[in-house]
Amino acid sequence: MNNVAVSGRKLFGQRYALPEPVAAALEHVFEEAVGTVTVVEYSLYARLHLGMSATTRPNRILLAISGTEFVANPELLLHEYFHVLRQWGTGHLTRWRYLVESARRGYWNNQFEREAQEFSAAAVDSYREYLNDRRRPRPRTPTADLLALNSKGR
């Protein structure tokens, strides 16, 4: 990435590390690792796609917005990860296929966007539930306390 800074951020964007609970919830939903996907916030390339919050490439999500805004929008998060993991990652999506499909049906009706929209709509409740369960404090029990002590070598 370029080191030229503009208003406190790099001109061409900067990597964004997903919070661990978000990554775990995504892995739960997709049933595969998400750590190989690079997320770039404030991407110049993404900002050139006027009106879009994000665009994807193989193993990469380029954001026109901040990473914090991205993870705060579960539908968008799931939608973009679907493109990367289930479409680019399987070879189903290519630049050429996307361009042809968009020319044929338009952005909103192309099969790649519809598939991602349908997936995110179907998966968002599972994602939110898993994320909320992980954030909820676990009640302390004598067994859990004993296991914690034993793991510390006491």
PDB file of C-alpha atoms in Angstrom:
ATOM      1  CA  MET A   1       0.000   0.000   0.000  1.00  0.00           C
ATOM      2  CA  ASN A   2       1.097   3.549  -0.656  1.00  0.00           C
ATOM      3  CA  ASN A   3       2.493   5.503   2.277  1.00  0.00           C
ATOM      4  CA  VAL A   4       1.231   8.929   1.177  1.00  0.00           C
ATOM      5  CA  ALA A   5      -1.173  10.095   3.882  1.00  0.00           C
ATOM      6  CA  VAL A   6      -4.295  12.135   3.213  1.00  0.00           C
ATOM      7  CA  SER A   7      -6.328  13.302   6.234  1.00  0.00           C
ATOM      8  CA  GLY A   8      -4.788  10.664   8.476  1.00  0.00           C
ATOM      9  CA  ARG A   9      -5.195   7.714   6.112  1.00  0.00           C
ATOM     10  CA  LYS A  10      -3.217   6.320   3.213  1.00  0.00           C
ATOM     11  CA  LEU A  11      -4.122   7.625  -0.237  1.00  0.00           C
ATOM     12  CA  PHE A  12      -4.858   4.185  -1.682  1.00  0.00           C
ATOM     13  CA  GLY A  13      -6.427   2.732   1.454  1.00  0.00           C
ATOM     14  CA  GLN A  14      -5.251   0.740   4.410  1.00  0.00           C
ATOM     15  CA  ARG A  15      -5.774  -2.783   5.661  1.00  0.00           C
ATOM     16  CA  TYR A  16      -8.509  -3.296   8.177  1.00  0.00           C
ATOM     17  CA  ALA A  17      -8.373  -6.141  10.684  1.00  0.00           C
ATOM     18  CA  LEU A  18     -11.767  -7.614  11.503  1.00  0.00           C
ATOM     19  CA  PRO A  19     -12.564  -7.749  15.209  1.00  0.00           C
ATOM     20  CA  GLU A  20     -12.200 -11.355  16.408  1.00  0.00           C
ATOM     21  CA  PRO A  21     -15.918 -11.810  17.249  1.00  0.00           C
ATOM     22  CA  VAL A  22     -16.872 -10.639  13.744  1.00  0.00           C
ATOM     23  CA  ALA A  23     -14.379 -13.017  12.111  1.00  0.00           C
ATOM     24  CA  ALA A  24     -15.670 -15.885  14.272  1.00  0.00           C
ATOM     25  CA  ALA A  25     -19.287 -15.113  13.347  1.00  0.00           C
ATOM     26  CA  LEU A  26     -18.389 -15.020   9.638  1.00  0.00           C
ATOM     27  CA  GLU A  27     -16.576 -18.346   9.949  1.00  0.00           C
ATOM     28  CA  HIS A  28     -19.649 -19.779  11.659  1.00  0.00           C
ATOM     29  CA  VAL A  29     -21.937 -18.613   8.840  1.00  0.00           C
ATOM     30  CA  PHE A  30     -19.651 -19.557   5.937  1.00  0.00           C
ATOM     31  CA  GLU A  31     -18.250 -22.684   7.608  1.00  0.00           C
ATOM     32  CA  GLU A  32     -14.751 -21.797   6.418  1.00  0.00           C
ATOM     33  CA  ALA A  33     -11.846 -19.586   7.425  1.00  0.00           C
ATOM     34  CA  VAL A  34     -12.064 -15.910   6.507  1.00  0.00           C
ATOM     35  CA  GLY A  35      -8.523 -14.902   7.520  1.00  0.00           C
ATOM     36  CA  THR A  36      -7.217 -15.153   3.962  1.00  0.00           C
ATOM     37  CA  VAL A  37      -9.504 -12.317   2.850  1.00  0.00           C
ATOM     38  CA  THR A  38      -7.837  -8.894   2.908  1.00  0.00           C
ATOM     39  CA  VAL A  39     -10.122  -5.968   3.730  1.00  0.00           C
ATOM     40  CA  VAL A  40      -8.923  -2.524   2.618  1.00  0.00           C
ATOM     41  CA  GLU A  41     -10.735   0.504   4.007  1.00  0.00           C
ATOM     42  CA  TYR A  42     -10.864   3.875   2.237  1.00  0.00           C
ATOM     43  CA  SER A  43      -9.726   2.241  -1.013  1.00  0.00           C
ATOM     44  CA  LEU A  44      -9.264   4.705  -3.845  1.00  0.00           C
ATOM     45  CA  TYR A  45     -10.295   1.987  -6.299  1.00  0.00           C
ATOM     46  CA  ALA A  46     -13.539   1.384  -4.385  1.00  0.00           C
ATOM     47  CA  ARG A  47     -14.215   5.120  -4.142  1.00  0.00           C
ATOM     48  CA  LEU A  48     -13.988   5.319  -7.945  1.00  0.00           C
ATOM     49  CA  HIS A  49     -17.083   3.056  -8.068  1.00  0.00           C
ATOM     50  CA  LEU A  50     -19.416   5.967  -7.405  1.00  0.00           C
ATOM     51  CA  GLY A  51     -22.345   5.179  -5.151  1.00  0.00           C
ATOM     52  CA  MET A  52     -20.875   1.845  -4.011  1.00  0.00           C
ATOM     53  CA  SER A  53     -19.637   1.075  -0.509  1.00  0.00           C
ATOM     54  CA  ALA A  54     -17.424  -1.807  -1.619  1.00  0.00           C
ATOM     55  CA  THR A  55     -16.100  -3.862  -4.486  1.00  0.00           C
ATOM     56  CA  THR A  56     -14.388  -7.233  -4.472  1.00  0.00           C
ATOM     57  CA  ARG A  57     -11.597  -9.111  -6.157  1.00  0.00           C
ATOM     58  CA  PRO A  58     -10.217 -12.572  -5.408  1.00  0.00           C
ATOM     59  CA  ASN A  59      -9.400 -12.717  -1.666  1.00  0.00           C
ATOM     60  CA  ARG A  60      -9.945  -8.973  -1.326  1.00  0.00           C
ATOM     61  CA  ILE A  61     -12.700  -6.600  -0.246  1.00  0.00           C
ATOM     62  CA  LEU A  62     -12.050  -2.974  -1.149  1.00  0.00           C
ATOM     63  CA  LEU A  63     -14.104  -0.484   0.852  1.00  0.00           C
ATOM     64  CA  ALA A  64     -15.003   3.089   0.005  1.00  0.00           C
ATOM     65  CA  ILE A  65     -15.980   3.413   3.685  1.00  0.00           C
ATOM     66  CA  SER A  66     -14.245   2.640   6.977  1.00  0.00           C
ATOM     67  CA  GLY A  67     -13.838  -0.889   8.252  1.00  0.00           C
ATOM     68  CA  THR A  68     -15.867   0.085  11.310  1.00  0.00           C
ATOM     69  CA  GLU A  69     -18.781   1.145   9.112  1.00  0.00           C
ATOM     70  CA  PHE A  70     -18.410  -2.111   7.152  1.00  0.00           C
ATOM     71  CA  VAL A  71     -18.674  -4.427  10.163  1.00  0.00           C
ATOM     72  CA  ALA A  72     -21.561  -2.348  11.537  1.00  0.00           C
ATOM     73  CA  ASN A  73     -23.620  -3.323   8.468  1.00  0.00           C
ATOM     74  CA  PRO A  74     -24.125  -7.125   8.633  1.00  0.00           C
ATOM     75  CA  GLU A  75     -25.996  -7.304   5.323  1.00  0.00           C
ATOM     76  CA  LEU A  76     -23.158  -5.577   3.470  1.00  0.00           C
ATOM     77  CA  LEU A  77     -20.520  -7.611   5.329  1.00  0.00           C
ATOM     78  CA  LEU A  78     -22.153 -10.934   4.425  1.00  0.00           C
ATOM     79  CA  HIS A  79     -22.837  -9.765   0.868  1.00  0.00           C
ATOM     80  CA  GLU A  80     -19.200  -8.882   0.187  1.00  0.00           C
ATOM     81  CA  TYR A  81     -17.812 -11.985   1.891  1.00  0.00           C
ATOM     82  CA  PHE A  82     -20.199 -14.074  -0.226  1.00  0.00           C
ATOM     83  CA  HIS A  83     -18.721 -12.547  -3.378  1.00  0.00           C
ATOM     84  CA  VAL A  84     -15.174 -13.338  -2.230  1.00  0.00           C
ATOM     85  CA  LEU A  85     -15.652 -16.787  -0.693  1.00  0.00           C
ATOM     86  CA  ARG A  86     -18.470 -18.333  -2.701  1.00  0.00           C
ATOM     87  CA  GLN A  87     -18.098 -16.628  -6.071  1.00  0.00           C
ATOM     88  CA  TRP A  88     -14.489 -15.489  -6.633  1.00  0.00           C
ATOM     89  CA  GLY A  89     -13.160 -18.304  -4.459  1.00  0.00           C
ATOM     90  CA  THR A  90     -14.884 -21.017  -6.473  1.00  0.00           C
ATOM     91  CA  GLY A  91     -14.057 -19.499  -9.861  1.00  0.00           C
ATOM     92  CA  HIS A  92     -17.755 -18.881 -10.543  1.00  0.00           C
ATOM     93  CA  LEU A  93     -17.178 -15.117 -10.625  1.00  0.00           C
ATOM     94  CA  THR A  94     -14.650 -13.560 -12.987  1.00  0.00           C
ATOM     95  CA  ARG A  95     -14.315  -9.979 -14.161  1.00  0.00           C
ATOM     96  CA  TRP A  96     -15.442 -10.954 -17.646  1.00  0.00           C
ATOM     97  CA  ARG A  97     -18.522 -12.859 -16.428  1.00  0.00           C
ATOM     98  CA  TYR A  98     -19.462  -9.990 -14.132  1.00  0.00           C
ATOM     99  CA  LEU A  99     -19.177  -7.410 -16.920  1.00  0.00           C
ATOM    100  CA  VAL A 100     -21.187  -9.541 -19.359  1.00  0.00           C
ATOM    101  CA  GLU A 101     -23.877 -10.256 -16.764  1.00  0.00           C
ATOM    102  CA  SER A 102     -24.103  -6.579 -15.773  1.00  0.00           C
ATOM    103  CA  ALA A 103     -24.344  -5.487 -19.422  1.00  0.00           C
ATOM    104  CA  ARG A 104     -27.072  -8.067 -20.020  1.00  0.00           C
ATOM    105  CA  ARG A 105     -29.178  -7.500 -16.903  1.00  0.00           C
ATOM    106  CA  GLY A 106     -27.884  -4.365 -15.170  1.00  0.00           C
ATOM    107  CA  TYR A 107     -26.213  -4.121 -11.787  1.00  0.00           C
ATOM    108  CA  TRP A 108     -29.186  -4.868  -9.544  1.00  0.00           C
ATOM    109  CA  ASN A 109     -30.449  -7.829 -11.565  1.00  0.00           C
ATOM    110  CA  ASN A 110     -27.201  -9.576 -12.419  1.00  0.00           C
ATOM    111  CA  GLN A 111     -26.965 -13.107 -11.035  1.00  0.00           C
ATOM    112  CA  PHE A 112     -23.868 -12.404  -8.923  1.00  0.00           C
ATOM    113  CA  GLU A 113     -25.518  -9.524  -7.074  1.00  0.00           C
ATOM    114  CA  ARG A 114     -28.810 -11.407  -6.677  1.00  0.00           C
ATOM    115  CA  GLU A 115     -27.019 -14.466  -5.250  1.00  0.00           C
ATOM    116  CA  ALA A 116     -25.092 -12.303  -2.771  1.00  0.00           C
ATOM    117  CA  GLN A 117     -28.254 -10.409  -1.776  1.00  0.00           C
ATOM    118  CA  GLU A 118     -30.218 -13.625  -1.274  1.00  0.00           C
ATOM    119  CA  PHE A 119     -27.432 -15.195   0.776  1.00  0.00           C
ATOM    120  CA  SER A 120     -26.993 -12.172   3.035  1.00  0.00           C
ATOM    121  CA  ALA A 121     -30.755 -11.907   3.617  1.00  0.00           C
ATOM    122  CA  ALA A 122     -30.932 -15.601   4.539  1.00  0.00           C
ATOM    123  CA  ALA A 123     -27.801 -15.592   6.746  1.00  0.00           C
ATOM    124  CA  VAL A 124     -28.052 -12.291   8.607  1.00  0.00           C
ATOM    125  CA  ASP A 125     -30.123 -13.641  11.519  1.00  0.00           C
ATOM    126  CA  SER A 126     -27.693 -16.529  12.092  1.00  0.00           C
ATOM    127  CA  TYR A 127     -24.754 -14.109  11.947  1.00  0.00           C
ATOM    128  CA  ARG A 128     -26.344 -11.690  14.442  1.00  0.00           C
ATOM    129  CA  GLU A 129     -27.363 -14.485  16.795  1.00  0.00           C
ATOM    130  CA  TYR A 130     -23.865 -15.985  16.829  1.00  0.00           C
ATOM    131  CA  LEU A 131     -22.254 -12.577  17.299  1.00  0.00           C
ATOM    132  CA  ASN A 132     -24.625 -11.669  20.146  1.00  0.00           C
ATOM    133  CA  ASP A 133     -24.028 -15.025  21.860  1.00  0.00           C
ATOM    134  CA  ARG A 134     -20.252 -14.449  21.725  1.00  0.00           C
ATOM    135  CA  ARG A 135     -20.599 -10.971  23.225  1.00  0.00           C
ATOM    136  CA  ARG A 136     -22.885 -12.078  26.037  1.00  0.00           C
ATOM    137  CA  PRO A 137     -20.926 -12.693  29.263  1.00  0.00           C
ATOM    138  CA  ARG A 138     -20.854 -16.346  30.293  1.00  0.00           C
ATOM    139  CA  PRO A 139     -22.112 -17.155  33.782  1.00  0.00           C
ATOM    140  CA  ARG A 140     -19.407 -18.353  36.146  1.00  0.00           C
ATOM    141  CA  THR A 141     -19.810 -21.871  37.443  1.00  0.00           C
ATOM    142  CA  PRO A 142     -17.756 -23.855  39.971  1.00  0.00           C
ATOM    143  CA  THR A 143     -16.784 -26.303  37.200  1.00  0.00           C
ATOM    144  CA  ALA A 144     -15.589 -23.507  34.916  1.00  0.00           C
ATOM    145  CA  ASP A 145     -13.609 -21.941  37.791  1.00  0.00           C
ATOM    146  CA  LEU A 146     -11.993 -25.296  38.583  1.00  0.00           C
ATOM    147  CA  LEU A 147     -11.083 -25.879  34.916  1.00  0.00           C
ATOM    148  CA  ALA A 148      -9.560 -22.406  34.716  1.00  0.00           C
ATOM    149  CA  LEU A 149      -7.443 -23.070  37.796  1.00  0.00           C
ATOM    150  CA  ASN A 150      -6.301 -26.456  36.448  1.00  0.00           C
ATOM    151  CA  SER A 151      -5.301 -24.936  33.106  1.00  0.00           C
ATOM    152  CA  LYS A 152      -3.025 -22.500  34.951  1.00  0.00           C
ATOM    153  CA  GLY A 153      -1.152 -25.390  36.538  1.00  0.00           C
ATOM    154  CA  ARG A 154      -2.545 -24.957  40.069  1.00  0.00           C
TER     155      ARG A 154
END
